[in-house]
Short mmCIF file of C-alpha atoms and ligand atoms in Angstrom, two decimals:
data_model
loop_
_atom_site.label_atom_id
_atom_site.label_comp_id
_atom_site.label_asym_id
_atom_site.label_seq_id
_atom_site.Cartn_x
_atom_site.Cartn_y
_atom_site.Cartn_z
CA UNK A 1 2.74 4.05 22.03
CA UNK A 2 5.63 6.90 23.19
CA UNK A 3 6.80 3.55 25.16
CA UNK A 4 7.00 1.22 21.61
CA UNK A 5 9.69 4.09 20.52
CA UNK A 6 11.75 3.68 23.42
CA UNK A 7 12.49 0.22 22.41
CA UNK A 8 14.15 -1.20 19.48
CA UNK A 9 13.20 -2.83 16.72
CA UNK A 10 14.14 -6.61 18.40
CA UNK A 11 12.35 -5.31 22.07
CA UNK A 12 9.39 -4.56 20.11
CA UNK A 13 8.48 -7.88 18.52
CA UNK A 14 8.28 -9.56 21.58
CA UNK A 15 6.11 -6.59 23.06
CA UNK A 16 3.99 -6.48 20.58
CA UNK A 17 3.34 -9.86 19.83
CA UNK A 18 2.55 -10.68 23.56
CA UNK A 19 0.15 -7.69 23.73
CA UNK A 20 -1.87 -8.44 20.72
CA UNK A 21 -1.89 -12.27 22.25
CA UNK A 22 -3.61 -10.85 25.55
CA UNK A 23 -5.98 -8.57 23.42
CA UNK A 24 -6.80 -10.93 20.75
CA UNK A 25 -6.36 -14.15 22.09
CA UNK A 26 -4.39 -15.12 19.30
CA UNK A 27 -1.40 -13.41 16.74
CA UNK A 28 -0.08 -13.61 13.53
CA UNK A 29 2.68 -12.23 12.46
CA UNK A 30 1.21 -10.14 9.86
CA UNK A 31 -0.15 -8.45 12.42
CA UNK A 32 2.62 -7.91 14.47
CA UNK A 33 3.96 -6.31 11.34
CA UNK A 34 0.86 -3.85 11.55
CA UNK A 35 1.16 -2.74 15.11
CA UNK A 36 4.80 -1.96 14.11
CA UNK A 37 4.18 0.08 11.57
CA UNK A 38 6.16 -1.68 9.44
CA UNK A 39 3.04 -3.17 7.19
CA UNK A 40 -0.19 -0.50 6.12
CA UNK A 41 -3.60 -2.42 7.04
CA UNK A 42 -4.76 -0.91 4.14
CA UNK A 43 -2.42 -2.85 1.78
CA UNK A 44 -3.70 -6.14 3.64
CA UNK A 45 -7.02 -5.45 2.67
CA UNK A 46 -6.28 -5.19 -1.02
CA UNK A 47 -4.04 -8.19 -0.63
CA UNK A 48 -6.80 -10.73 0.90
CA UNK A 49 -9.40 -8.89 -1.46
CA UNK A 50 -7.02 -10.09 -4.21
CA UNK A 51 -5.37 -7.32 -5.55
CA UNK A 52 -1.83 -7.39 -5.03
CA UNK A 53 0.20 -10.51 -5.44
CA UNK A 54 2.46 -10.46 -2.23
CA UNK A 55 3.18 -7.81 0.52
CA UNK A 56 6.56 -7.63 0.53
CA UNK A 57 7.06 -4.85 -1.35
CA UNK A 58 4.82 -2.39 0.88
CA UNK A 59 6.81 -3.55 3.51
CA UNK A 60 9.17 -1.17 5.93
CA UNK A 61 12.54 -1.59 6.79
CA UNK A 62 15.22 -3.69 5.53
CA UNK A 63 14.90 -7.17 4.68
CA UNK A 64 17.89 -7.93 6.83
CA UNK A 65 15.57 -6.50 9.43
CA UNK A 66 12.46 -8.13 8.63
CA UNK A 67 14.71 -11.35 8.37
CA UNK A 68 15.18 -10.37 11.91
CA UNK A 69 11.82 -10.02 13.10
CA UNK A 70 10.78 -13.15 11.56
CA UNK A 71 13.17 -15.15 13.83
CA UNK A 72 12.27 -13.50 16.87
CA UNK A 73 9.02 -13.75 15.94
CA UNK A 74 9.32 -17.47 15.73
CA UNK A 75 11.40 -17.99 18.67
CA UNK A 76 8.85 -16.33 20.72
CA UNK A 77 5.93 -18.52 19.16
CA UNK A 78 8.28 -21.75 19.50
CA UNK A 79 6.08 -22.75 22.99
CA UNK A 80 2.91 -21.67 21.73
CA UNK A 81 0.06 -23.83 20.53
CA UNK A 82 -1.17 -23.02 16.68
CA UNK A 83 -4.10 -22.82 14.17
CA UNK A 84 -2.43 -23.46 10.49
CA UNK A 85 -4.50 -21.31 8.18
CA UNK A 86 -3.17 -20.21 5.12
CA UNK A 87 -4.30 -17.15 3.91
CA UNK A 88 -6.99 -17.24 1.00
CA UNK A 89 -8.28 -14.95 -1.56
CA UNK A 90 -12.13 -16.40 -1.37
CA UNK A 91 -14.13 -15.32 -5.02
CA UNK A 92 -17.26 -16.66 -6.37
CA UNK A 93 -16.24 -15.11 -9.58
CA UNK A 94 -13.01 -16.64 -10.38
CA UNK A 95 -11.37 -19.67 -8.59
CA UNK A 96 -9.77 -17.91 -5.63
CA UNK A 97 -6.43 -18.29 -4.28
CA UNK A 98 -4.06 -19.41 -1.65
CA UNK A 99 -2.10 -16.15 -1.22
CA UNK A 100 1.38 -15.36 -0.96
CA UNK A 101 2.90 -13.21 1.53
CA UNK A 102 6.20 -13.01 0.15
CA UNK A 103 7.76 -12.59 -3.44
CA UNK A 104 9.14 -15.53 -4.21
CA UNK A 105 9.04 -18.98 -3.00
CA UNK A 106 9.95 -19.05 0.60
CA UNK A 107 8.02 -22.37 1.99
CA UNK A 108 9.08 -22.05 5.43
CA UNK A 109 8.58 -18.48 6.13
CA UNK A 110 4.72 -18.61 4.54
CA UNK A 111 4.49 -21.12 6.44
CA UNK A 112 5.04 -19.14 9.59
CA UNK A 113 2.58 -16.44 7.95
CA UNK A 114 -0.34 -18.89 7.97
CA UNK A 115 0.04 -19.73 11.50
CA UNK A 116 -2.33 -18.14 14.23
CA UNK A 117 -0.78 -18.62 17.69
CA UNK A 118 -2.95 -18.74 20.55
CA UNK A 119 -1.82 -19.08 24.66
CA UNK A 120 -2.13 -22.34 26.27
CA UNK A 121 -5.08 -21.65 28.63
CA UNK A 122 -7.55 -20.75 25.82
CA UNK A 123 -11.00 -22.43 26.85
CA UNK A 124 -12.08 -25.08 24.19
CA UNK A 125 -14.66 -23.45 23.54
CA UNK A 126 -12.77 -20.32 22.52
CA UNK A 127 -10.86 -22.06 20.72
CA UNK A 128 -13.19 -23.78 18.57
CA UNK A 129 -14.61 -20.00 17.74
CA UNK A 130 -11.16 -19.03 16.98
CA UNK A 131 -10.81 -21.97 14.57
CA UNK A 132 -13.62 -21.43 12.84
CA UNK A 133 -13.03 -18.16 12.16
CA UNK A 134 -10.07 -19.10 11.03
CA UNK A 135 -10.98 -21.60 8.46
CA UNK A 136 -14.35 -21.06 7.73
CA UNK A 137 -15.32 -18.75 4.39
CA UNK A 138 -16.49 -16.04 5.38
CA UNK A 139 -19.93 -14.76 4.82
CA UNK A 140 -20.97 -13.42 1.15
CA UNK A 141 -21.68 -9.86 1.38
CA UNK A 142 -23.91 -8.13 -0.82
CA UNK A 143 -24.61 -4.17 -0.91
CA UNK A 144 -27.39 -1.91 -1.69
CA UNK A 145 -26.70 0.66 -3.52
CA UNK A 146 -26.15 4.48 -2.79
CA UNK A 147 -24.68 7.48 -4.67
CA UNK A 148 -26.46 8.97 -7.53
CA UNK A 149 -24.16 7.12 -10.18
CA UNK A 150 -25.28 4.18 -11.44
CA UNK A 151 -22.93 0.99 -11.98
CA UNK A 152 -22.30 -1.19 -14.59
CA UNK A 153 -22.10 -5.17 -14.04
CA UNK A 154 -18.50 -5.88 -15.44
CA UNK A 155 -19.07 -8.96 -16.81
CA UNK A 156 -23.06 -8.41 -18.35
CA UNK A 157 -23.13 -4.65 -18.58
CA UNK A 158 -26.27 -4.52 -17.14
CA UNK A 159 -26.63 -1.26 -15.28
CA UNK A 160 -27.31 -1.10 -11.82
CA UNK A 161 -29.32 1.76 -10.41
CA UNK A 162 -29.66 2.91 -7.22
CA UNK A 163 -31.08 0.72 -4.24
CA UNK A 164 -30.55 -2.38 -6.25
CA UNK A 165 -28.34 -5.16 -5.13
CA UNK A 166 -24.64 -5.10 -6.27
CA UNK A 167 -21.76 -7.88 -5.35
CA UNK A 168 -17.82 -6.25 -5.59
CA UNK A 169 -14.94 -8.53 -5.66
CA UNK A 170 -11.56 -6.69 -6.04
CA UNK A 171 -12.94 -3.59 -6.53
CA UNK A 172 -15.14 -4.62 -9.46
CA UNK A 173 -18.89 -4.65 -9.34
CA UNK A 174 -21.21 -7.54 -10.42
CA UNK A 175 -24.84 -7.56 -10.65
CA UNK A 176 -26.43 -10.82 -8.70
CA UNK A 177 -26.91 -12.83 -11.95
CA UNK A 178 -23.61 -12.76 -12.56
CA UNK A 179 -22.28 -13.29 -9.17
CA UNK A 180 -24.34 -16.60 -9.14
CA UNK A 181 -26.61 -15.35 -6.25
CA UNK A 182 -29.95 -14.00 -9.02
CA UNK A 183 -32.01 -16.96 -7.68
CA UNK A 184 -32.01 -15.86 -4.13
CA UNK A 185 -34.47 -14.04 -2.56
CA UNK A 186 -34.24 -11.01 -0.06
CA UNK A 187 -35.46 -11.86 3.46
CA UNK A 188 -35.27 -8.12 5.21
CA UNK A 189 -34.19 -7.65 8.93
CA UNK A 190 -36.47 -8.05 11.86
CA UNK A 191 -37.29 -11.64 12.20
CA UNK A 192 -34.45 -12.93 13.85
CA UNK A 193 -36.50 -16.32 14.41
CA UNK A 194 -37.03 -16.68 10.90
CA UNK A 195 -34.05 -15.27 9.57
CA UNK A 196 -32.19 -17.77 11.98
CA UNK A 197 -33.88 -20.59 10.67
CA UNK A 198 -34.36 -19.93 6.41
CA UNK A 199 -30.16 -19.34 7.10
CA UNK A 200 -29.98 -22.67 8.60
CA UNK A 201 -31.97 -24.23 6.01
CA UNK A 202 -30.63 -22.65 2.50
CA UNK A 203 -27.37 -23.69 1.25
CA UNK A 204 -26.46 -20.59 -0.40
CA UNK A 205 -26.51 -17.28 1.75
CA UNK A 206 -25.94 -13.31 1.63
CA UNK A 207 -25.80 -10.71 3.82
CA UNK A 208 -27.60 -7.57 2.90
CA UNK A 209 -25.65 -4.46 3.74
CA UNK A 210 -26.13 -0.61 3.22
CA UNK A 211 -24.03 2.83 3.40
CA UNK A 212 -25.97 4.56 6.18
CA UNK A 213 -24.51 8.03 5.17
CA UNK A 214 -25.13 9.69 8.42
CA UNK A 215 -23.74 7.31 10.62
CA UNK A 216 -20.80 6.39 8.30
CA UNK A 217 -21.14 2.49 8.64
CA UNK A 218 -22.27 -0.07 6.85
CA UNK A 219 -25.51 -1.63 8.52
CA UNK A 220 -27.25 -4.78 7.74
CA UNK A 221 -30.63 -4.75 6.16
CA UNK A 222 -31.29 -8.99 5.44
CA UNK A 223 -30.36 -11.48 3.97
CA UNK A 224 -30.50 -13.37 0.85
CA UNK A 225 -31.57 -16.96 0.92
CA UNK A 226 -32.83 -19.66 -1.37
CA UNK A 227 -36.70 -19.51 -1.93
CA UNK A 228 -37.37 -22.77 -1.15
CA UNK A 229 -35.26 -22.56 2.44
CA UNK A 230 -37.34 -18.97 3.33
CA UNK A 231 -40.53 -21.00 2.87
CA UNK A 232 -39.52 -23.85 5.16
CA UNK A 233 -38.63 -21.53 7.47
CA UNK A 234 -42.05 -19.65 7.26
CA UNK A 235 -43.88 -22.98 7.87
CA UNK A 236 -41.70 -23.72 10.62
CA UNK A 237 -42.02 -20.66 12.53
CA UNK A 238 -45.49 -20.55 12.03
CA UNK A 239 -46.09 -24.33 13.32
CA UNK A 240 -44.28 -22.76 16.85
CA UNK A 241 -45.16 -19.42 16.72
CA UNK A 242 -47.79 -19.55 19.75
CA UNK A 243 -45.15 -21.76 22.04
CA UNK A 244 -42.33 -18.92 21.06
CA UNK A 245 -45.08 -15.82 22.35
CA UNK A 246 -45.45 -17.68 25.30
CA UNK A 247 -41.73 -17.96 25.56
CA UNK A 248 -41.33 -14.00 24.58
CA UNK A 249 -43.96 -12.77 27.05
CA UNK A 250 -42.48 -14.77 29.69
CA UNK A 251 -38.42 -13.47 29.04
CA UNK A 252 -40.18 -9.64 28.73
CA UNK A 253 -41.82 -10.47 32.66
CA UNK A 254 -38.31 -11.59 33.79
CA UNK A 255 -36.59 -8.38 32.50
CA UNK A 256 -38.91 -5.95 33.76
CA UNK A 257 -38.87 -7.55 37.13
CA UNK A 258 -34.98 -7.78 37.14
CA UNK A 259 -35.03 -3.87 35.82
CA UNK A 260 -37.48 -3.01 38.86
CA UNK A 261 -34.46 -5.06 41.53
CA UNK A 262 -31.34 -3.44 39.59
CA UNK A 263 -33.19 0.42 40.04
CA UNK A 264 -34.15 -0.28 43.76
CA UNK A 265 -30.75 -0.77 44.58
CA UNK A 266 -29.33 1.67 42.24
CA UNK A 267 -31.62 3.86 44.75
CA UNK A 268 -30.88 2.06 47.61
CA UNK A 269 -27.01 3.18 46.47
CA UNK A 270 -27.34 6.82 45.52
CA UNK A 271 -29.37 7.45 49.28
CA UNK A 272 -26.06 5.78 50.53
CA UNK A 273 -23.78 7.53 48.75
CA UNK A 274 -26.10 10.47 49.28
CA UNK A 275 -28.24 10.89 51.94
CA UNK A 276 -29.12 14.46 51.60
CA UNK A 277 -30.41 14.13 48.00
CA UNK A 278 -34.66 14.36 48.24
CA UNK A 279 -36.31 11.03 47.94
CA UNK A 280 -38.57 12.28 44.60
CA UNK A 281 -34.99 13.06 43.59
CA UNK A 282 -33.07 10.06 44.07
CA UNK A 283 -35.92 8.34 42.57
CA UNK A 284 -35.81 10.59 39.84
CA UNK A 285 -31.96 9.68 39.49
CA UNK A 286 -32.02 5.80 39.37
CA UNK A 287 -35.18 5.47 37.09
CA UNK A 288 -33.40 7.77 34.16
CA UNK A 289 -30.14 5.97 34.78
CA UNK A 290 -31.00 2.69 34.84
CA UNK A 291 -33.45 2.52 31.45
CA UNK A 292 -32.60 -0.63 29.59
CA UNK A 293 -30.65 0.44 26.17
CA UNK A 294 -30.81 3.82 26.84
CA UNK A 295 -26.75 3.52 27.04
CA UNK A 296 -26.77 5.81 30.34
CA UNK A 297 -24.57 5.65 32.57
CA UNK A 298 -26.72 3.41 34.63
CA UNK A 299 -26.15 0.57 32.18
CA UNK A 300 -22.73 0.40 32.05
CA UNK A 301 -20.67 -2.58 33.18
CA UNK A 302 -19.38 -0.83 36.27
CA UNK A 303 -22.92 0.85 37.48
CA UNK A 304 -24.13 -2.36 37.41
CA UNK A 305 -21.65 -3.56 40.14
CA UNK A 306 -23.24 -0.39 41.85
CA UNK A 307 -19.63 1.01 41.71
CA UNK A 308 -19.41 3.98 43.90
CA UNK A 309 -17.82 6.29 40.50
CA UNK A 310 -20.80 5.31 38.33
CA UNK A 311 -23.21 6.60 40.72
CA UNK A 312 -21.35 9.22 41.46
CA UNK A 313 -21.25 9.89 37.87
CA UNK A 314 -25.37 9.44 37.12
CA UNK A 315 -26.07 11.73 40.35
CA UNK A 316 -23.68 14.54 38.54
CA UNK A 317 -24.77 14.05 35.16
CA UNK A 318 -28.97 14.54 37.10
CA UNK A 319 -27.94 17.91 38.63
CA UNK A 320 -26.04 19.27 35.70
CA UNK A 321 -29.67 18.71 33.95
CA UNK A 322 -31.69 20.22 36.47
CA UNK A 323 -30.25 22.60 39.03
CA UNK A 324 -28.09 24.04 36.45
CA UNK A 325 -28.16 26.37 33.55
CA UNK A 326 -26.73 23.77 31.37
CA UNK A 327 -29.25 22.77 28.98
CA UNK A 328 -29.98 26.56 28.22
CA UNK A 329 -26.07 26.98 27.37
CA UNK A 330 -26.52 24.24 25.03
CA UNK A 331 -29.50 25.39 23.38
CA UNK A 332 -27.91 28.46 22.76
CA UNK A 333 -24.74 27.04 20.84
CA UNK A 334 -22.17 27.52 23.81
CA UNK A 335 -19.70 24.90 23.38
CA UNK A 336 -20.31 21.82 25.58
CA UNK A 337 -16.51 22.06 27.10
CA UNK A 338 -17.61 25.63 27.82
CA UNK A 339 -20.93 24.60 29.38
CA UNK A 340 -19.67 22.13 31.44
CA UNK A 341 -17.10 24.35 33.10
CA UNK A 342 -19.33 27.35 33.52
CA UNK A 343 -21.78 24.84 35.55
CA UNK A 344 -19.39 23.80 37.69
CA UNK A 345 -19.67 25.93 40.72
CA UNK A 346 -23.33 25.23 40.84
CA UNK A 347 -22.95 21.99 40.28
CA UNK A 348 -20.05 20.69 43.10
CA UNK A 349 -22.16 23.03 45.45
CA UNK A 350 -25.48 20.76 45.10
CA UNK A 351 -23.00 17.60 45.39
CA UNK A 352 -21.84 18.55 48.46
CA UNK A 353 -24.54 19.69 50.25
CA UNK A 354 -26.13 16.22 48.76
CA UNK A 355 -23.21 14.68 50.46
CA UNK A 356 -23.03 15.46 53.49
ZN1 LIG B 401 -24.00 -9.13 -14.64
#
C-alpha cells in the first residue's frame, strides 16, 4: 500500500489494474476505481442493490482526472480479451434495471464499465466460470429472521416475526407471498445429495440464510424449492440410496487409509527433522497434527508438502502444550502474547536438545 502512494495517480492505474488481473483473473474498472480509493465499495453495493442512480457523484477526484484514468485504463485493456456484461439491478419485485455508471449519457464510457477483462492464458474452463458469473442472475437469497423487532412486509403489511422467512430488495423487506416465492417449500441443510438434486429439478430456487450472531456471518441453513421438485428428488435419492452407501463407505476407506500414509510420513519427517524427540512423542506429534479438519497445522497446504517450517511449526506448537507452563498461563487470564514469550526459554531449550 505505502508503495501505491509513491506513485501517481497515472502509475497507479496501470499497477493496480494488472494486480487485481493476477489476483482475480479478471478487472473492471470499477474496481480499479475501488483499490484506488477513489470509489467507496459501500456505495457499489447500494448502487447494484438499486439504490442510487449512477456513481459518479461518490466519486474522488476531478473529472479531468477520472477522464484520465479512464483512458489509461483503456489503453492498458486495448490487448486484452473481454466479457461484455453490463451491470444489472436484478429484482423480483419490480422490473430491474440495466444500471448506469455515469450521470448522463456517455455510451462509450459505460460501455467500458460493463467490460470484464481477463489475460490471454485463462484456461477455458476458467473462463466459462468467469462468464457465468458474469452473466448469470445470481442466486435469490432469502433470510431468517433475528432481532427482537418484528418487520412489516412493505407491500401486504403482514408482520413478520422472528425466525420467519423475510426477502429485502433495496433495503425494503417483503414477506415470501409477496416476493413471489410463498409456494416454495424449505428443504434444510444436510442432504447435499438431495439438496443437489430437488435444486436441479425445481425451476424456482432460494437460498436460506441466517445472522449467526456470534460468528458475525451470515450462514446458510437450506434452501427453498418447489414442492413438486423436493419430491422428485426424494424418490430419486431413495431409488439410489443403497448404490450411493456403497459409494460413501468406500470414499470414507480411501480417506482413512490416505490419513494413516500422510501421518506416517509426517512421522517419518519430524524423526528426521528431529531425531532426539521420543518415539511415543513424535507419534504423539504427527497424530494431533495431522487430524482431518481439525485446521492444525498439520493440514495446511505447506505441511502437506512435509515442508521443513510446518513441521517445525507442529513440533513447537506440541512442546509449548506439554513441557511448558503454557496452558496454566492461559487458564489463568495471562495474555497469550505474554504466555508465549514467558515459555520461550523452556521451549527453544526442548527444541534443541530435540535437534540435535
Ligand atoms: Zn407481503
Amino acid at each position: 500500500m505505502n508503495f501505491h502512494k509513491k506513485l501517481n495517480y497515472k502509475d497507479k492505474v496501470v499497477k493496480v489494474a494488472n494486480d487485481l488481473l493476477i489476483q482475480n483473473d479478471c478487472v473492471n474498472l470499477l474496481d480499479v476505481l475501488c483499490r484506488m480509493n477513489w470509489l467507496d465499495i459501500s456505495h457499489i453495493y447500494r448502487w447494484k442493490d438499486g439504490l442510487e442512480d449512477n456513481l459518479e457523484s461518490y466519486m474522488q477526484s476531478t473529472p479531468e482526472k477520472r477522464a484520465e484514468v479512464y483512458h489509461i485504463f483503456e489503453e492498458w485493456s486495448a490487448k486484452l480479451p473481454s466479457i461484455e456484461a453490463p451491470w444489472k439491478f436484478h429484482s423480483i419485485i419490480t422490473e430491474g434495471k440495466k444500471l448506469q455508471v455515469l450521470d448522463g449519457c456517455q455510451t462509450d464510457l459505460e460501455l467500458l464499465f460493463s467490460r470484464h477483462f481477463h489475460s490471454r492464458d485463462l484456461s477455458s474452463r476458467k473462463k466459462t466460470t468467469l462468464h457465468k458469473k458474469l452473466t448469470q442472475k445470481p442466486d435469490l437469497r432469502v433470510f431468517i429472521k433475528t432481532g427482537k423487532d418484528d418487520d412489516t412486509c412493505k407491500k401486504c403489511n403482514t408482520t413478520i416475526y422472528r425466525k420467519n422467512f423475510i426477502y429485502t430488495e433495496a433495503h425494503t423487506v417483503y414477506c415470501l407471498d409477496c416476493a413471489g416465492l410463498g409456494q416454495l417449500v424449505f428443504l434444510p441443510s444436510g442432504d447435499a445429495t438431495l439438496s443437489r438434486r430437488a435444486k436441479k429439478f425445481t425451476r424456482k430456487f432460494a437460498e436460506v440464510v441466517e445472522f449467526n450472531k456470534r460468528r458475525k456471518r451470515y450462514e446458510r441453513r437450506g434452501i427453498l424449492v418447489e414442492e413438486e421438485a423436493l419430491e422428485i428428488a426424494k424418490r430419486s435419492c431413495e431409488s439410489d440410496a443403497s448404490e450411493r452407501a456403497v459409494k460413501r463407505l468406500k470414499s470414507t476407506e480411501k480417506r482413512v487409509e490416505e490419513d494413516k500414509n500422510f501421518t506416517s510420513e509426517f512421522c517419518f519427517k519430524v524423526k528426521q527433522l528431529f531425531p532426539n524427540c521420543p518415539a511415543d512423542e513424535v507419534n504423539a506429534i504427527s497424530e494431533h497434527a495431522t487430524v482431518r479438519g481439525s485446521g492444525r497445522v498439520g493440514r495446511t497446504a505447506a505441511a502437506k508438502k512435509l515442508d521443513d517450517e510446518s513441521i517445525r511449526l507442529a513440533v513447537i506448537a506440541y512442546i509449548r502444550h506439554k513441557h511448558t507452563d503454557y496452558d496454566r498461563l492461559l487458564i489463568n487470564r495471562t495474555p497469550k502474547k505474554t504466555c508465549r514469550r514467558l515459555i520461550q526459554p523452556v521451549l527453544q531449550k526442548k527444541l534443541k536438545s530435540w535437534e540435535v
